[in-house]
Coordinates of C-alpha atoms in Angstrom, one line a residue:
X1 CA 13.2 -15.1 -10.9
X2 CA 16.4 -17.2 -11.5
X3 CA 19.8 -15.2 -10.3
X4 CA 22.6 -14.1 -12.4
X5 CA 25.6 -14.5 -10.0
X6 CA 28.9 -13.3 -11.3
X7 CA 32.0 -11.7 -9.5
X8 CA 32.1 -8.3 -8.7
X9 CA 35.7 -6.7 -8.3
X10 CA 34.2 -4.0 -6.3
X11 CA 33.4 -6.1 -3.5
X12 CA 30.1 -3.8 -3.2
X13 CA 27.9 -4.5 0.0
X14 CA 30.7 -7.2 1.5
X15 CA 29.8 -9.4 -1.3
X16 CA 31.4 -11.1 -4.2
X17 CA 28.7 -11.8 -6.5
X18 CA 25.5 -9.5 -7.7
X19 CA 22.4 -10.1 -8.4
X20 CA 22.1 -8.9 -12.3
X21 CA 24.7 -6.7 -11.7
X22 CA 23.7 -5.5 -8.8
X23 CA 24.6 -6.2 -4.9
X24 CA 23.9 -9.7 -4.0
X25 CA 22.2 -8.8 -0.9
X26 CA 19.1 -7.3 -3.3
X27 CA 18.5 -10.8 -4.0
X28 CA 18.2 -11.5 -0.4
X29 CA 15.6 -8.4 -0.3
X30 CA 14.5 -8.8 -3.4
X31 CA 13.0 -12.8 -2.4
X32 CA 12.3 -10.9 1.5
X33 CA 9.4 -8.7 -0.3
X34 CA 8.3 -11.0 -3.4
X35 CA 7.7 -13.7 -0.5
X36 CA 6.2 -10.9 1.9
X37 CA 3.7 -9.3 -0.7
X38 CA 2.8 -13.0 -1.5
X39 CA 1.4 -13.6 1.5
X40 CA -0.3 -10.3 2.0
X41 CA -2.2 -9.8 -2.0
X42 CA -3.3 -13.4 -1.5
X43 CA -5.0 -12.8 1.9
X44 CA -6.2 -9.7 0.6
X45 CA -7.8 -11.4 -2.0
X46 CA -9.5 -13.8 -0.2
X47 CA -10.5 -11.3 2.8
X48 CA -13.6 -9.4 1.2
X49 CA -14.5 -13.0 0.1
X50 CA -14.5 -14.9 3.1
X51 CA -16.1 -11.9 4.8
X52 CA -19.4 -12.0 3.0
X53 CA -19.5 -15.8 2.1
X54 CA -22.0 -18.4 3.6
X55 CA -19.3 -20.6 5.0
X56 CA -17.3 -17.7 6.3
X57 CA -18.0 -14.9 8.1
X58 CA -21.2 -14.2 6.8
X59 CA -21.3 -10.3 6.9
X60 CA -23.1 -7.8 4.7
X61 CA -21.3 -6.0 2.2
X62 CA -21.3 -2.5 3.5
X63 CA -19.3 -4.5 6.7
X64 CA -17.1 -6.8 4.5
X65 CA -15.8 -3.3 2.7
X66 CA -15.3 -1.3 6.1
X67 CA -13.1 -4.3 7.6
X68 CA -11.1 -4.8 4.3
X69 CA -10.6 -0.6 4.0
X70 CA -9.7 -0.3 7.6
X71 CA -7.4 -3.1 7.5
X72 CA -5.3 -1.6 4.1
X73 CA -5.6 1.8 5.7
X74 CA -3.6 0.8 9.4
X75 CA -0.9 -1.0 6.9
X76 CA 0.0 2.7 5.8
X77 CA -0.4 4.2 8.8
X78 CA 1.7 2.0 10.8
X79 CA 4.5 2.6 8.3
X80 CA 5.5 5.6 9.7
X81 CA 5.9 4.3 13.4
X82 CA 7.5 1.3 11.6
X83 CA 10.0 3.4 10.7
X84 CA 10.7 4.8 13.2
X85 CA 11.5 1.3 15.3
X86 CA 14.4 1.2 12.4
X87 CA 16.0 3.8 13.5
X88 CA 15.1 4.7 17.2
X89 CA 15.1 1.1 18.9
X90 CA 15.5 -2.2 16.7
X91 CA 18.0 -0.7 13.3
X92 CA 16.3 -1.9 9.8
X93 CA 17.8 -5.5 9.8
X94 CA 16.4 -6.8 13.5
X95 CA 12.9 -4.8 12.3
X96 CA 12.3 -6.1 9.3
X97 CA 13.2 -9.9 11.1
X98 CA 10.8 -9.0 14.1
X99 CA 8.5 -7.7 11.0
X100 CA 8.3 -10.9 9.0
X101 CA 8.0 -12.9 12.5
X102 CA 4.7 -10.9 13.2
X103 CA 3.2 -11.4 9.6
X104 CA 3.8 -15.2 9.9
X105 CA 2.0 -15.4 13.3
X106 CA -0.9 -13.2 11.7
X107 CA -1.4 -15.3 8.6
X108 CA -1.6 -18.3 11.5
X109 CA -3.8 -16.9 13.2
X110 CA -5.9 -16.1 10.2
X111 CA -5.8 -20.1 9.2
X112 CA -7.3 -20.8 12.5
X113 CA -11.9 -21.3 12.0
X114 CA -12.2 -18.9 15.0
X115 CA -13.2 -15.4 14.8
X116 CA -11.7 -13.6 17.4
X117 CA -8.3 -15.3 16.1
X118 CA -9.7 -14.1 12.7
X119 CA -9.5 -10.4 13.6
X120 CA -6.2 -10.8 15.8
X121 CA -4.3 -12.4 12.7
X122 CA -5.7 -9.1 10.7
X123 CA -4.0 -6.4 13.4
X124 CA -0.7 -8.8 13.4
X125 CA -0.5 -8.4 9.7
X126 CA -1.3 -5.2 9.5
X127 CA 1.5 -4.0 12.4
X128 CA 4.0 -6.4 10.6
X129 CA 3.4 -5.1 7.2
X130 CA 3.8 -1.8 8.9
X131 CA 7.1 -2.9 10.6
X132 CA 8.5 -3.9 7.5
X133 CA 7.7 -1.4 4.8
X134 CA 10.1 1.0 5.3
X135 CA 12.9 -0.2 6.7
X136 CA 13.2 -3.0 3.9
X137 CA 13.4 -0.3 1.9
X138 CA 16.0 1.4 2.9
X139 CA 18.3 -1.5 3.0
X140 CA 17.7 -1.0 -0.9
X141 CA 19.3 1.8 0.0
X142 CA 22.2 0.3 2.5
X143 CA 23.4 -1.6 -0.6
X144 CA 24.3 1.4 -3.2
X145 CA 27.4 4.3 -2.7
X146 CA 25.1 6.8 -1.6
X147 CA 22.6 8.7 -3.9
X148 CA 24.8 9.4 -6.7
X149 CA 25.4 5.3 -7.3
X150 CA 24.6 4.9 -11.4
X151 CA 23.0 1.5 -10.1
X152 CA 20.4 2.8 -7.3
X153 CA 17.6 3.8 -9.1
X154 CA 18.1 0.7 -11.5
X155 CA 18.0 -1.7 -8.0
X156 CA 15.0 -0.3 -6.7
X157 CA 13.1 -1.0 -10.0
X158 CA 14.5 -4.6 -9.7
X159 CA 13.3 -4.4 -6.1
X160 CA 9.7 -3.2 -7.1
X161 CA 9.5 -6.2 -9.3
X162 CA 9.5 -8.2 -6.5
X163 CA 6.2 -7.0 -5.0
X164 CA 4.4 -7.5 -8.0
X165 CA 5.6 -10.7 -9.1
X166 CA 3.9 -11.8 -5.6
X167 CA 1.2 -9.7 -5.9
X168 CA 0.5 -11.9 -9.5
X169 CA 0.8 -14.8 -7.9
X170 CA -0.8 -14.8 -4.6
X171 CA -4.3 -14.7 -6.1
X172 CA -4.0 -17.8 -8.3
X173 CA -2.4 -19.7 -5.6
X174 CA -3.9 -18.7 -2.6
X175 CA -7.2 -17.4 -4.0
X176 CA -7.6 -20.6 -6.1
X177 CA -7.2 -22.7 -2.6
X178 CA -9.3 -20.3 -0.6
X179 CA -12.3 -20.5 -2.5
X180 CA -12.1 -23.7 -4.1
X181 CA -10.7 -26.2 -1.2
X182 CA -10.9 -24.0 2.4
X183 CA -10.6 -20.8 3.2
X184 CA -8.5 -21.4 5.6
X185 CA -6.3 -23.3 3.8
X186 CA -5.5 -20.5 2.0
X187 CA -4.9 -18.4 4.8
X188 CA -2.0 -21.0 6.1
X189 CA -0.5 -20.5 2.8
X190 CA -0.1 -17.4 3.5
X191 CA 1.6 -18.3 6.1
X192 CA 3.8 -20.1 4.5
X193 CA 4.9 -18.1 1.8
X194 CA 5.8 -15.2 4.8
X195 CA 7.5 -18.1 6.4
X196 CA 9.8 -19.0 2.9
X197 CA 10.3 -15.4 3.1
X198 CA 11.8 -15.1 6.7
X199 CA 13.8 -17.8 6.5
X200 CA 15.8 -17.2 3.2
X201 CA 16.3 -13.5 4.6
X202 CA 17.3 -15.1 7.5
X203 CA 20.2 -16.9 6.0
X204 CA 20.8 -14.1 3.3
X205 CA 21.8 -11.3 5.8
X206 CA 25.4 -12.1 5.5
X207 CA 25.4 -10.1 2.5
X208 CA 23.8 -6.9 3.2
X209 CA 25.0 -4.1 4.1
X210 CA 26.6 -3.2 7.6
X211 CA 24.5 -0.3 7.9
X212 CA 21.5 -2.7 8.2
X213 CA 22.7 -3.5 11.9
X214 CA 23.3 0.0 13.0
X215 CA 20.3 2.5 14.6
X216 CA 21.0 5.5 13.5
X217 CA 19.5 7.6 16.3
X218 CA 19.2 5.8 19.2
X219 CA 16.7 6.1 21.9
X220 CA 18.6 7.6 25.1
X221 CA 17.8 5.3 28.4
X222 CA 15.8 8.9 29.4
X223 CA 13.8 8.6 26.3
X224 CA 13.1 5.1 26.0
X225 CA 11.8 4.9 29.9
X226 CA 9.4 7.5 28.7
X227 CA 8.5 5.9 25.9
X228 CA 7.5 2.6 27.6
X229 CA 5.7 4.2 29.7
X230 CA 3.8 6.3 27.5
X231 CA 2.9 3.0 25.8
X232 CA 2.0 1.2 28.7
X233 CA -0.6 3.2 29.6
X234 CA -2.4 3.9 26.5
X235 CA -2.5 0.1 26.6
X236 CA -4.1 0.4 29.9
X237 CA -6.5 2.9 29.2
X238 CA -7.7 1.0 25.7
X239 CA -7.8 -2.7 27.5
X240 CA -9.8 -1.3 30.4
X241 CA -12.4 0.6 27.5
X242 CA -13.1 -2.2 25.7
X243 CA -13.2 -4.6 28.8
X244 CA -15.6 -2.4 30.0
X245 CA -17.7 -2.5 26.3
X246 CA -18.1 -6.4 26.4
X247 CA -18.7 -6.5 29.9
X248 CA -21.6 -4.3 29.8
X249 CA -23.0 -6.2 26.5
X250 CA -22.3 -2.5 24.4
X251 CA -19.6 -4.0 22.3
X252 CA -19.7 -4.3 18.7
X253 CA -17.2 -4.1 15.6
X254 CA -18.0 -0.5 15.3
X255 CA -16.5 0.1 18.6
X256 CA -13.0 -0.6 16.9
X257 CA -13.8 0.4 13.1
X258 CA -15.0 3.8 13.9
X259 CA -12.2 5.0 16.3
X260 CA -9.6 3.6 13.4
X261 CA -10.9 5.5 10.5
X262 CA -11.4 8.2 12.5
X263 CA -7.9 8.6 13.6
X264 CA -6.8 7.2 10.1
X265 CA -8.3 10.8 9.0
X266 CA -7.4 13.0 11.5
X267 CA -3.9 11.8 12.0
X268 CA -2.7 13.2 8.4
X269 CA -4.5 16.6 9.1
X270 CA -2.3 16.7 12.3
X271 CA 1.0 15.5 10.5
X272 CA 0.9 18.0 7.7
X273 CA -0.4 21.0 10.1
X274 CA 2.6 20.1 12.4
X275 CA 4.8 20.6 9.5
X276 CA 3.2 23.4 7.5
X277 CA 3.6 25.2 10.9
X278 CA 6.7 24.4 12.1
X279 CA 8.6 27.6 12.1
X280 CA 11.9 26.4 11.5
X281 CA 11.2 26.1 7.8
X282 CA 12.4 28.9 5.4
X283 CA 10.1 30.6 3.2
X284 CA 10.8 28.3 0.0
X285 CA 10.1 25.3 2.0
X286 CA 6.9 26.3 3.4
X287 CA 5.4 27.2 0.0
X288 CA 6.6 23.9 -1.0
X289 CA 4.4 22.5 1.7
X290 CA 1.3 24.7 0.6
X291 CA 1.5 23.2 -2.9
X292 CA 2.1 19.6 -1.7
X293 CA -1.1 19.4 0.1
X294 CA -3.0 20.0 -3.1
X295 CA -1.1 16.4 -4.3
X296 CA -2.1 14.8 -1.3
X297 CA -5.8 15.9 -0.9
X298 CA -5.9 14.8 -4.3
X299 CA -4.0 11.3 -3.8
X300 CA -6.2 10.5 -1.0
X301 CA -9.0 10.8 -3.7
X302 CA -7.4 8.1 -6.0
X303 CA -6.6 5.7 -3.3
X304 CA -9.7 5.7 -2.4
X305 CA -11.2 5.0 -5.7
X306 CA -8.3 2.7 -6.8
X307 CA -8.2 0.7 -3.2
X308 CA -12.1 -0.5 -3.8
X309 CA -10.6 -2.5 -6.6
X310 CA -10.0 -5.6 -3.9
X311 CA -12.8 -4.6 -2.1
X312 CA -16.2 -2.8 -4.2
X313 CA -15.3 -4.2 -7.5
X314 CA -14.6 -7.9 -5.9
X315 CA -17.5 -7.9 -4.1
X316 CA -19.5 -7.2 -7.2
X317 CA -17.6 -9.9 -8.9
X318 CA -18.6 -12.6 -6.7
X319 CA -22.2 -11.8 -6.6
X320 CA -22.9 -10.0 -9.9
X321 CA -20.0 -10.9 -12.4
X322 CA -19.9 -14.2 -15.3
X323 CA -16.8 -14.9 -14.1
X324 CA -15.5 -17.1 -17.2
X325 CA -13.8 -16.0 -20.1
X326 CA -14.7 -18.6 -23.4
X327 CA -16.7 -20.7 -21.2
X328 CA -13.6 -21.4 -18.5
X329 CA -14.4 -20.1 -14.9
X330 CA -12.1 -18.9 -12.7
X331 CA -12.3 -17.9 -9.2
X332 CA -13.0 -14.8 -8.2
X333 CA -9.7 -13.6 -6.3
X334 CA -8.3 -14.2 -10.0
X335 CA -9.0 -10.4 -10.8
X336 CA -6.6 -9.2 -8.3
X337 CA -3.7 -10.8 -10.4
X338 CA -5.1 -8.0 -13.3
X339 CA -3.3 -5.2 -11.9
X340 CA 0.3 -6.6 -10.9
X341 CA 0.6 -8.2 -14.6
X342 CA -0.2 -5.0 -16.3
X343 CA 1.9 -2.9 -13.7
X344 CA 4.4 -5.3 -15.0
X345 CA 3.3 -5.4 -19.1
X346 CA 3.1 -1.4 -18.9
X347 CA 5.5 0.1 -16.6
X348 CA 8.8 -0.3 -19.3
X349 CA 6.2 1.1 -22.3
X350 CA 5.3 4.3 -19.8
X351 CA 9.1 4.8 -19.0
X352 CA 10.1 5.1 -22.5
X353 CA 7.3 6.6 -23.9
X354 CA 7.8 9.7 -21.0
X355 CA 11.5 9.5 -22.1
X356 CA 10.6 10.1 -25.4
X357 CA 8.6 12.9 -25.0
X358 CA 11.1 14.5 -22.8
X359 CA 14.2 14.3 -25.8
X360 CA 11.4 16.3 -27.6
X361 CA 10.5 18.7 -24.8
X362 CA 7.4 17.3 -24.7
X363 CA 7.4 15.6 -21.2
X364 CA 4.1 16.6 -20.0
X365 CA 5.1 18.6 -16.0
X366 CA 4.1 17.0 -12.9
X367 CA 1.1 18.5 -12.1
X368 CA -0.6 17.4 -15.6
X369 CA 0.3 13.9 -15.0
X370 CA -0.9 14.1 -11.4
X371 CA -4.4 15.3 -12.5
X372 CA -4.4 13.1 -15.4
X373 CA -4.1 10.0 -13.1
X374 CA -7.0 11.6 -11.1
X375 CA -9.4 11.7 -14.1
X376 CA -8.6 8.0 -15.6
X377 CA -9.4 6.7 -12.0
X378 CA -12.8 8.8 -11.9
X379 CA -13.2 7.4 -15.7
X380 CA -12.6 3.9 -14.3
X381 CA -15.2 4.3 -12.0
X382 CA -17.4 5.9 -14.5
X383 CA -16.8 3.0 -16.8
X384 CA -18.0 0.9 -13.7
X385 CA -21.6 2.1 -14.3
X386 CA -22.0 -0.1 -17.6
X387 CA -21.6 -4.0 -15.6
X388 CA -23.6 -2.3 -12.4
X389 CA -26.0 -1.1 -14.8
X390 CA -26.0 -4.6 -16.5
X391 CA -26.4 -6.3 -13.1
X392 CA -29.5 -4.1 -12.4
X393 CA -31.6 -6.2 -14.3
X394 CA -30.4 -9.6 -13.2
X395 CA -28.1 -10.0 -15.6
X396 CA -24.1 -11.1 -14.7
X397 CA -21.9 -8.6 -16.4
X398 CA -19.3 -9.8 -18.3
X399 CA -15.9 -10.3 -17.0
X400 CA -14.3 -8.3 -19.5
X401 CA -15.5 -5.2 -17.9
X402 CA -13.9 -5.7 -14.9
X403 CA -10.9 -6.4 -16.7
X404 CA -11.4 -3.2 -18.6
X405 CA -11.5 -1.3 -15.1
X406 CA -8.5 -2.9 -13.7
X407 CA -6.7 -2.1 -16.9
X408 CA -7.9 1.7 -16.5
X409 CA -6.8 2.0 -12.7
X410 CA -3.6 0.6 -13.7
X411 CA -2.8 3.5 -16.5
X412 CA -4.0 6.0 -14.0
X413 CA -1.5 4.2 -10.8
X414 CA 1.1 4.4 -13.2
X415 CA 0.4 8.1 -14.4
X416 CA 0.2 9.2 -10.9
X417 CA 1.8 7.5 -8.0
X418 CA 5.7 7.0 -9.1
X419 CA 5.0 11.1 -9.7
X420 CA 3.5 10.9 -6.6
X421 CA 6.4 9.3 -4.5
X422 CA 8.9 11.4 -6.2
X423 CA 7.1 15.2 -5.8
X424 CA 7.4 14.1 -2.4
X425 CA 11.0 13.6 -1.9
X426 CA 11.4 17.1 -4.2
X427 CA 9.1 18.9 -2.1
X428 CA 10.3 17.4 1.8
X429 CA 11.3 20.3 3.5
X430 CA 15.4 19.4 4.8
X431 CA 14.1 18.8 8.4
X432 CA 11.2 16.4 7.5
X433 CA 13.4 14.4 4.8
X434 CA 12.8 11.5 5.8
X435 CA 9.7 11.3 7.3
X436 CA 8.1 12.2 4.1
X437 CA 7.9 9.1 2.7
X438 CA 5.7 8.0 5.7
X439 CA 3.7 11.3 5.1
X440 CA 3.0 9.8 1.5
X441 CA 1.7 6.7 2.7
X442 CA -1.4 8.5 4.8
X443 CA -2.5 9.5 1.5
X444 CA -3.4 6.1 1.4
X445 CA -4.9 6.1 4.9
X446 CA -6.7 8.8 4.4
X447 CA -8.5 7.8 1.6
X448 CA -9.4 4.0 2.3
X449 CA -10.4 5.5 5.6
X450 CA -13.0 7.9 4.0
X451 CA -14.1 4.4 2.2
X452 CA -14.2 3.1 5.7
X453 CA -16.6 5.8 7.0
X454 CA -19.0 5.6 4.1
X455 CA -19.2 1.7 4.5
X456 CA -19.6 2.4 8.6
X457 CA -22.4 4.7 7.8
X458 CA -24.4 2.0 5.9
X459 CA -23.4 3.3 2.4
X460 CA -23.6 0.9 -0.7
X461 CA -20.2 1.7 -2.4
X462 CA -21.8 -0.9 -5.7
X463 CA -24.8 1.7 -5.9
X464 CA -24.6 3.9 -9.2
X465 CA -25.6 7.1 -7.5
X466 CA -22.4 6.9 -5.1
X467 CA -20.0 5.2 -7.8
X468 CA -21.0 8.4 -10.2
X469 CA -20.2 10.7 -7.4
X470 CA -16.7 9.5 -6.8
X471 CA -16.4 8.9 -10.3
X472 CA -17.6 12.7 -10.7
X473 CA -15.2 14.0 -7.7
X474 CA -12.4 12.3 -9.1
X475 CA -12.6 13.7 -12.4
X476 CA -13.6 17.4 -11.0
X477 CA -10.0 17.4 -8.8
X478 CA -8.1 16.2 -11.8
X479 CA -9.5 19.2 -13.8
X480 CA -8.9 21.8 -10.9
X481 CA -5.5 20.7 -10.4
X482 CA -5.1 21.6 -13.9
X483 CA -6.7 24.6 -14.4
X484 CA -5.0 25.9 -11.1
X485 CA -1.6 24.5 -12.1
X486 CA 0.0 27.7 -12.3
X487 CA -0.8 28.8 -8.7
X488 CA 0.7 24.9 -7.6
X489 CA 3.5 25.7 -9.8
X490 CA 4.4 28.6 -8.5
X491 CA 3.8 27.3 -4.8
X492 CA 6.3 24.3 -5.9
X493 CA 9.3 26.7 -6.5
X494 CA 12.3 25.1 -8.0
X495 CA 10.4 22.1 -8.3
X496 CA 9.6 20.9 -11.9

């Protein structure tokens, strides 16, 4: 996206040009996450890919989708102690720096034909994406007059852009080298996007904000000590396990898959007990919290329909799929540009159509967008039974089906999850305020990690009988959250 750089009298962010009107450091963060989310949608896209191919890694299915689900699933659960390096050690700036460092080095290691470098490059990715997700962020943030600045929400859209503008991309670049040239190739790509990335918000930081450099609270030497040493030996104690597995000739993938989903599950239940109990919170607030995790039982349901779109539905694509549209074949990583492009088409037509409705007093209330998200994904699914169906009897299904999917998900994503992230700054208890992003983001953990499990246990997620069942449990919490909206409602408060 080409800049619009004119002078801005206010000065704003220690600049004197914007970016369309807006601070000029957005650009800088702006190019920081298209170039970031490059890199990590066109791995992504290649990942369940490479993982089952001949010439790759050769895994089965049930494998390929476990690795792929636990990988997504540490990205969101490493954004919350991500953030927390922003503002106990490092500040935002330095992280997201040290963030984009990591990610480069990952995607390396990743280009590398070895497999132990294979599944190093995956956890460096995963703890730089994790690094960098919030804190970037909230440099978005940095640039603006506080919450009340007319142009904040209006940058963060523009920001948004940015991820899925790379997000398009990354498949048809990446993918198309990855499966047509080398896979590897694609994978140093990668690479090099995150590299164009770092090094333009390298030289961009002069105009961000000053706030960017600061750490708001500090780690005392007391509490840092502590810290270090905590980490240390947790280090310790997992180095010495898993030398101990290979040693004795136990050691296999599960060994590190299980314990991840595991924890990727029992991590949120401990987060949102801590906070539903803490006895700080007033009355209000902890009713707010009682209705909240109705929303995120239930987003943990669509994410983990919605995230087996690069992993389920690809997999089904490149064994099972006619992958050509008018006789012209494209690869297979192709699909994963569907969503980002229609995120793009649709998001302007769902804004005004909801503003609209709401100059009526029409507006349909939170809840019955939330559950009406929940039943289009469980329809997407459902719809997912025709081209499995088709394949049953050795047919390919036709790509347009897929499409069709992708294009349902992406109604349902945009009915439910900019609700989602905004009932969960309403309902953050004062305390928790900003940790409740982070607490948003193990939706997603929880339910790729469920995806995980069921993959772990030897379950064929492109069977009918299981697709119907999600597609069915989907659909069934969209309809309770709806028939019980009343009792969420009143649970909610003040919040509408």
């Amino acid at each position: 996206m080409a800049s619009s750089l004119t002078k801005d009298s206010a000065g704003t962010a220690g600049s004197e040009k914007t970016f369309f009107g807006h601070p000029r450091g957005l650009a800088t963060l702006f190019m920081t996450e298209m170039w970031e989310r490059f890199s990590y949608y066109g791995m992504r896209a290649l990942l369940p890919l490479y993982l089952i191919a001949p010439d790759g890694l050769h895994m089965n299915p049930a494998t390929a989708t476990a690795i792929y689900s636990v990988y997504v699933s540490l990205v969101y659960l490493l954004a919350m102690p991500g953030g927390w390096f922003g503002d106990r050690v490092w500040g935002p700036r330095k992280t997201v720096a040290v963030a984009g460092t990591v990610i480069m080095i990952g995607h390396l290691a990743l280009a590398l034909p070895l497999q132990g470098t294979f599944f190093a490059g995956l956890g460096l990715v995963a703890i730089g994406s994790g690094l960098l997700k919030s804190n970037i962020s909230t440099m978005v943030g940095h640039l603006y007059d506080g919450p009340d600045d007319p142009r904040r929400d209006g940058g963060f859209t523009v920001f948004y852009m940015g991820i899925n503008v790379g997000a398009f991309a990354a498949p048809l670049v990446i993918g198309t080298i990855g499966e047509s040239v080398n896979w590897h190739l694609g994978f140093a790509l990668a690479a090099v996007g995150m590299g164009l990335g770092l090094t333009q918000y390298l030289l961009g930081t002069r105009h961000l904000n000053e706030r960017s450099l600061v750490v708001p609270k500090p780690l005392s030497a007391a509490e840092r000590a502590s810290t270090l040493r905590k980490g240390m030996i947790w280090l310790a104690v997992a180095a010495v396990f898993y030398i101990v597995t290979v040693v004795t000739g136990v050691y296999t993938l599960n060994w590190i898959l299980v314990p991840i989903t595991v924890a990727g599950l029992i991590i949120p239940v401990m987060v949102l007990t801590r906070i539903k109990r803490d006895k700080e919170l007033s009355a209000a607030e902890q009713s707010k919290m009682s209705g909240y995790i109705w929303f995120f039982v239930a987003a943990a349901m669509f994410w983990m329909i919605y995230d087996q779109g690069g992993s389920t539905l690809a997999i089904f694509a490149d064994t099972s799929a006619d992958n050509s549209i008018l006789g012209w074949d494209f690869p297979v990583s192709w699909y994963q540009s569907v969503n980002p492009v229609l995120i793009m088409a649709l998001a302007p037509v769902f804004a005004a159509f909801w503003l609209a409705l709401n100059r009526r007093g029409k507006e349909p209330s939170t809840i019955v967008k939330f559950s009406s998200g929940l039943v289009l994904v469980g329809a997407s699914f459902f719809l997912f039974l025709m081209p499995l169906t088709i394949a049953t009897d050795g047919h390919k299904a036709a790509a347009m089906w897929l499409v069709a999917i992708y294009f349902v998900q992406t109604v349902a994503e945009l009915t439910l999850s900019p609700v989602g992230l905004s009932v969960t700054t309403k309902m953050a208890p004062a305390k928790y305020a900003s940790q409740m992003m982070g607490v948003w983001f193990l939706a997603v953990t929880a339910g790729d990690c469920t995806t995980g499990l069921l993959s772990i246990a030897g379950v064929g997620l492109n069977g009918t009988g299981i697709v119907a069942l999600q597609a069915a449990l989907a659909a069934a919490a969209g309809v309770a959250i709806f028939m019980y909206r009343n009792k969420v409602k009143q649970l909610m408060g003040d919040v509408h």
